[in-house]
Amino acid sequence: MILISKFVYKPNYKKRMSQDLFQAPDYYQLDDLLTEEHLLVRDAAREWVKREVSPIIEEAAQQAKFPSSIISGLAEIGAFGPYIPEEYGGAGLDQMSYGLIMQEIERGDSGVRSTASVQSSLVMYPIWKYGNEEQRKKYLPKLATGELMGCFGLTEPNHGSNPGGMETKIKDMGNHYLLNGAKMWISNAPFADIAVVWAKNEEGRIKGLIVERGMEGFTTPETHNKWSLRASSTGELIFDNVKIPKENILPNKDGLGAPLGCLDSARYGIAWGAIGAAMDCYDTALRYAKERIQFGKPIAATQLQQKKLAEMITEITKAQLLTWRLGTLKNENKATSAQISMAKRNNVDMALKIAREARQVLGAMGITGEYSIMRHMMNLESVITYEGTHDIHLLITGMDITGISAFK
Ligand code: TGC
Ligand code: FAD
């Protein structure tokens, strides 16, 4: 018995769950391309994830509970409105810093990054860009501290990839609008204080409006039984004759281009975030492969496992370079929607493939919650679908290079 147990691989579960041993790969010395401020912002987010997210995230995902205790920490590292000007409570950072924060948060969990993406790019961004000064002052500072949490309602039961067909409607009643319809698959909906909602007016023009929890006829039932993004709360937005004060309409942009403009910002953050998830899977697989002995030697000494690990770091490095360049274009206000689509599509696909390969490197241990890989893999199944599916982003590239829309 003693002899057997000496040779049995005994994972130290407690040690693994409490210790986050992550070491970020930087194969092409990309840190040299970042400024001191980028590195400071990135390292602060990295440390916070190690300290506050890693110890609790597995349990939250297992229990399918959004860990609301992390909201104040997300605000402190500047994850709510990284690029929103400081006068509105944002962190006033550049687009590279925004991306690096998303990378580090998704290294911890895609669901936590979802919460930050929605708050920043889908709630704060439209209020900042399309709202008036009163709306900016009323909502942005509280959204930046997490005192108010928001969600973004575009997708409907009958209109996912094709949001232009939406059925949710507003009717002008003179001194207010009447809102009717339903949105589904909405991140943060079950606990959000406000929702930025997209609805058609009587002329069929898409308008953005701010719906507040507590308005009569507005409910947010939670969506259960997800196998993916379990630490993120998802729900529906139901509007049954909700009275919307006229001052809650976003006045400065309408049409489908308004919500799609928000998606550009969120998709850019996801392109960075996916690299974080991939880095965590690679780092875990590399460490495990060096420690795990089979046939008298570490599995990292076998050609097959080296091939997997070598291909992973190659793909991560290519994605890092693509995304760094996208960040510089974003900072210069030159990044196109199609370039953002390409990066979102490439990086999420890359991360999902790496998660699947890394899971296999860990053998049976890879299916347990003692390691983050399976959670990342399941999360990425949502990330490859939301903010435009893998197919839709390919067709956006197709449209950009041919000048012909495959959607019409
Ligand atoms: P189309 O005729 O091509 O365009 C309509 C108008 O929009 C403009 N436009 C954009 N503007 C800004 N940014 C973009 N990315 C834009 N793409 C298009 C366009 O110029 C036009 O403007 P105008 O002035 O000429 O009217 O529209 P279409 O109906 O053919 O659809 C195009 C398509 C399929 C690419 C678009 O509908 C699309 O991207 N569909 C995917 C839907 C999607 O991504 N939904 C995401 C929902 S939110 C979400 O998933 C949040 S998850 C958050 C989390 O938890 O992290
Ligand atoms: P569909 O549009 O029905 O697509 C089904 C399949 O058909 C896909 O494979 C798609 O690629 C393919 N397809 C569709 N059209 C074409 C075409 N023209 N050519 C070729 N193939 C096509 N939405 C929000 O508004 N706010 C949120 O906060 C939000 N959070 C989400 C959180 C989670 C966890 C998930 C899973 C989704 C979330 N979404 C949110 C919704 C998400 O954006 C949609 O699921 C996504 O846009 C796809 O829509 P759909 O699921 O209706 O798929």
PDB file of C-alpha atoms and ligand atoms in Angstrom, residues 110 113-115 117-118 122 152 154-155 160-164 185 187 205 229 232 253 255-258 260-264 266-267 270 337 385-389 392-393 396 399 405 407-408, ligand 1:
ATOM      1  CA  SER A 110     -14.168  35.391 -19.298  1.00  0.00           C
ATOM      2  CA  ARG A 113     -14.245  40.231 -18.202  1.00  0.00           C
ATOM      3  CA  SER A 114     -17.803  40.194 -19.585  1.00  0.00           C
ATOM      4  CA  THR A 115     -18.997  42.221 -16.618  1.00  0.00           C
ATOM      5  CA  SER A 117     -16.779  44.854 -20.996  1.00  0.00           C
ATOM      6  CA  VAL A 118     -20.507  45.426 -20.675  1.00  0.00           C
ATOM      7  CA  LEU A 122     -21.779  48.792 -23.812  1.00  0.00           C
ATOM      8  CA  PHE A 152     -26.941  46.267 -22.796  1.00  0.00           C
ATOM      9  CA  LEU A 154     -29.675  44.436 -28.290  1.00  0.00           C
ATOM     10  CA  THR A 155     -30.322  40.710 -28.925  1.00  0.00           C
ATOM     11  CA  GLY A 160     -29.492  37.610 -32.801  1.00  0.00           C
ATOM     12  CA  SER A 161     -27.012  38.009 -35.659  1.00  0.00           C
ATOM     13  CA  ASN A 162     -29.489  40.305 -37.405  1.00  0.00           C
ATOM     14  CA  PRO A 163     -30.266  42.995 -34.811  1.00  0.00           C
ATOM     15  CA  GLY A 164     -31.544  45.320 -37.541  1.00  0.00           C
ATOM     16  CA  TRP A 185     -29.122  36.613 -23.494  1.00  0.00           C
ATOM     17  CA  SER A 187     -25.129  39.808 -19.508  1.00  0.00           C
ATOM     18  CA  ARG A 205     -35.505  54.140 -36.644  1.00  0.00           C
ATOM     19  CA  LEU A 229     -19.854  31.765 -18.430  1.00  0.00           C
ATOM     20  CA  SER A 232     -21.494  35.699 -15.165  1.00  0.00           C
ATOM     21  CA  LYS A 253     -26.896  59.053 -32.492  1.00  0.00           C
ATOM     22  CA  GLY A 255     -29.793  53.909 -36.416  1.00  0.00           C
ATOM     23  CA  LEU A 256     -28.134  50.464 -36.274  1.00  0.00           C
ATOM     24  CA  GLY A 257     -24.708  52.107 -36.448  1.00  0.00           C
ATOM     25  CA  ALA A 258     -25.204  53.351 -32.847  1.00  0.00           C
ATOM     26  CA  LEU A 260     -22.744  48.568 -33.618  1.00  0.00           C
ATOM     27  CA  GLY A 261     -20.378  51.395 -32.645  1.00  0.00           C
ATOM     28  CA  CYS A 262     -20.535  50.181 -29.018  1.00  0.00           C
ATOM     29  CA  LEU A 263     -19.816  46.642 -30.226  1.00  0.00           C
ATOM     30  CA  ASP A 264     -16.625  47.855 -31.934  1.00  0.00           C
ATOM     31  CA  ALA A 266     -16.388  45.756 -26.772  1.00  0.00           C
ATOM     32  CA  ARG A 267     -15.082  43.476 -29.547  1.00  0.00           C
ATOM     33  CA  ILE A 270     -12.545  40.799 -26.279  1.00  0.00           C
ATOM     34  CA  SER A 337     -14.635  47.922 -37.664  1.00  0.00           C
ATOM     35  CA  THR A 385     -20.812  33.398 -30.139  1.00  0.00           C
ATOM     36  CA  TYR A 386     -21.475  36.747 -28.493  1.00  0.00           C
ATOM     37  CA  GLU A 387     -20.495  40.160 -29.847  1.00  0.00           C
ATOM     38  CA  GLY A 388     -20.935  38.680 -33.340  1.00  0.00           C
ATOM     39  CA  THR A 389     -20.463  34.975 -34.043  1.00  0.00           C
ATOM     40  CA  ILE A 392     -20.545  36.813 -38.823  1.00  0.00           C
ATOM     41  CA  HIS A 393     -17.021  38.190 -38.309  1.00  0.00           C
ATOM     42  CA  ILE A 396     -17.624  41.130 -42.181  1.00  0.00           C
ATOM     43  CA  MET A 399     -17.699  42.185 -47.115  1.00  0.00           C
ATOM     44  CA  SER A 405     -22.504  42.170 -48.336  1.00  0.00           C
ATOM     45  CA  PHE A 407     -26.173  39.638 -45.419  1.00  0.00           C
ATOM     46  CA  LYS A 408     -28.509  41.248 -47.950  1.00  0.00           C
TER      47      LYS A 408
HETATM   48  P1  TGC B   1     -25.367  47.246 -42.291  1.00  0.00           P
HETATM   49  O1  TGC B   1     -26.359  47.651 -43.339  1.00  0.00           O
HETATM   50  O2  TGC B   1     -24.066  46.659 -42.717  1.00  0.00           O
HETATM   51  O3  TGC B   1     -25.049  48.495 -41.339  1.00  0.00           O
HETATM   52  C1  TGC B   1     -26.078  49.292 -40.769  1.00  0.00           C
HETATM   53  C2  TGC B   1     -25.449  50.597 -40.329  1.00  0.00           C
HETATM   54  O4  TGC B   1     -24.476  50.337 -39.289  1.00  0.00           O
HETATM   55  C3  TGC B   1     -23.169  50.782 -39.716  1.00  0.00           C
HETATM   56  N1  TGC B   1     -22.207  49.780 -39.196  1.00  0.00           N
HETATM   57  C4  TGC B   1     -21.398  50.031 -38.162  1.00  0.00           C
HETATM   58  N2  TGC B   1     -21.202  51.141 -37.434  1.00  0.00           N
HETATM   59  C5  TGC B   1     -20.290  51.063 -36.449  1.00  0.00           C
HETATM   60  N3  TGC B   1     -19.607  49.948 -36.166  1.00  0.00           N
HETATM   61  C6  TGC B   1     -19.781  48.793 -36.870  1.00  0.00           C
HETATM   62  N4  TGC B   1     -19.112  47.691 -36.552  1.00  0.00           N
HETATM   63  C7  TGC B   1     -20.714  48.815 -37.936  1.00  0.00           C
HETATM   64  N5  TGC B   1     -21.158  47.885 -38.828  1.00  0.00           N
HETATM   65  C8  TGC B   1     -22.080  48.503 -39.602  1.00  0.00           C
HETATM   66  C9  TGC B   1     -23.248  50.801 -41.225  1.00  0.00           C
HETATM   67  O5  TGC B   1     -22.312  51.703 -41.765  1.00  0.00           O
HETATM   68  C10 TGC B   1     -24.666  51.286 -41.449  1.00  0.00           C
HETATM   69  O6  TGC B   1     -24.722  52.667 -41.183  1.00  0.00           O
HETATM   70  P2  TGC B   1     -25.707  53.623 -42.024  1.00  0.00           P
HETATM   71  O7  TGC B   1     -25.428  54.989 -41.483  1.00  0.00           O
HETATM   72  O8  TGC B   1     -25.305  53.435 -43.444  1.00  0.00           O
HETATM   73  O9  TGC B   1     -27.099  53.134 -41.737  1.00  0.00           O
HETATM   74  O10 TGC B   1     -26.128  46.283 -41.272  1.00  0.00           O
HETATM   75  P3  TGC B   1     -26.701  44.814 -41.456  1.00  0.00           P
HETATM   76  O11 TGC B   1     -28.103  44.826 -40.955  1.00  0.00           O
HETATM   77  O12 TGC B   1     -26.428  44.293 -42.842  1.00  0.00           O
HETATM   78  O13 TGC B   1     -25.854  43.964 -40.403  1.00  0.00           O
HETATM   79  C11 TGC B   1     -24.499  43.875 -40.481  1.00  0.00           C
HETATM   80  C12 TGC B   1     -23.955  42.889 -39.402  1.00  0.00           C
HETATM   81  C13 TGC B   1     -24.440  41.470 -39.640  1.00  0.00           C
HETATM   82  C14 TGC B   1     -22.452  42.917 -39.559  1.00  0.00           C
HETATM   83  C15 TGC B   1     -24.381  43.350 -38.003  1.00  0.00           C
HETATM   84  O14 TGC B   1     -25.741  43.283 -37.831  1.00  0.00           O
HETATM   85  C16 TGC B   1     -23.708  42.543 -36.890  1.00  0.00           C
HETATM   86  O15 TGC B   1     -22.593  42.877 -36.492  1.00  0.00           O
HETATM   87  N6  TGC B   1     -24.378  41.493 -36.326  1.00  0.00           N
HETATM   88  C17 TGC B   1     -23.880  40.784 -35.166  1.00  0.00           C
HETATM   89  C18 TGC B   1     -24.734  41.137 -33.960  1.00  0.00           C
HETATM   90  C19 TGC B   1     -23.941  41.236 -32.703  1.00  0.00           C
HETATM   91  O16 TGC B   1     -22.724  41.303 -32.687  1.00  0.00           O
HETATM   92  N7  TGC B   1     -24.638  41.270 -31.584  1.00  0.00           N
HETATM   93  C20 TGC B   1     -23.998  41.450 -30.337  1.00  0.00           C
HETATM   94  C21 TGC B   1     -24.996  41.725 -29.242  1.00  0.00           C
HETATM   95  S1  TGC B   1     -24.276  42.409 -27.777  1.00  0.00           S
HETATM   96  C22 TGC B   1     -23.418  41.148 -27.089  1.00  0.00           C
HETATM   97  O17 TGC B   1     -23.280  40.077 -27.599  1.00  0.00           O
HETATM   98  C23 TGC B   1     -22.811  41.461 -25.795  1.00  0.00           C
HETATM   99  S2  TGC B   1     -21.960  40.154 -25.054  1.00  0.00           S
HETATM  100  C24 TGC B   1     -21.214  41.086 -23.898  1.00  0.00           C
HETATM  101  C25 TGC B   1     -20.371  40.338 -22.924  1.00  0.00           C
HETATM  102  O18 TGC B   1     -20.931  39.629 -22.065  1.00  0.00           O
HETATM  103  O19 TGC B   1     -19.124  40.557 -22.976  1.00  0.00           O
END
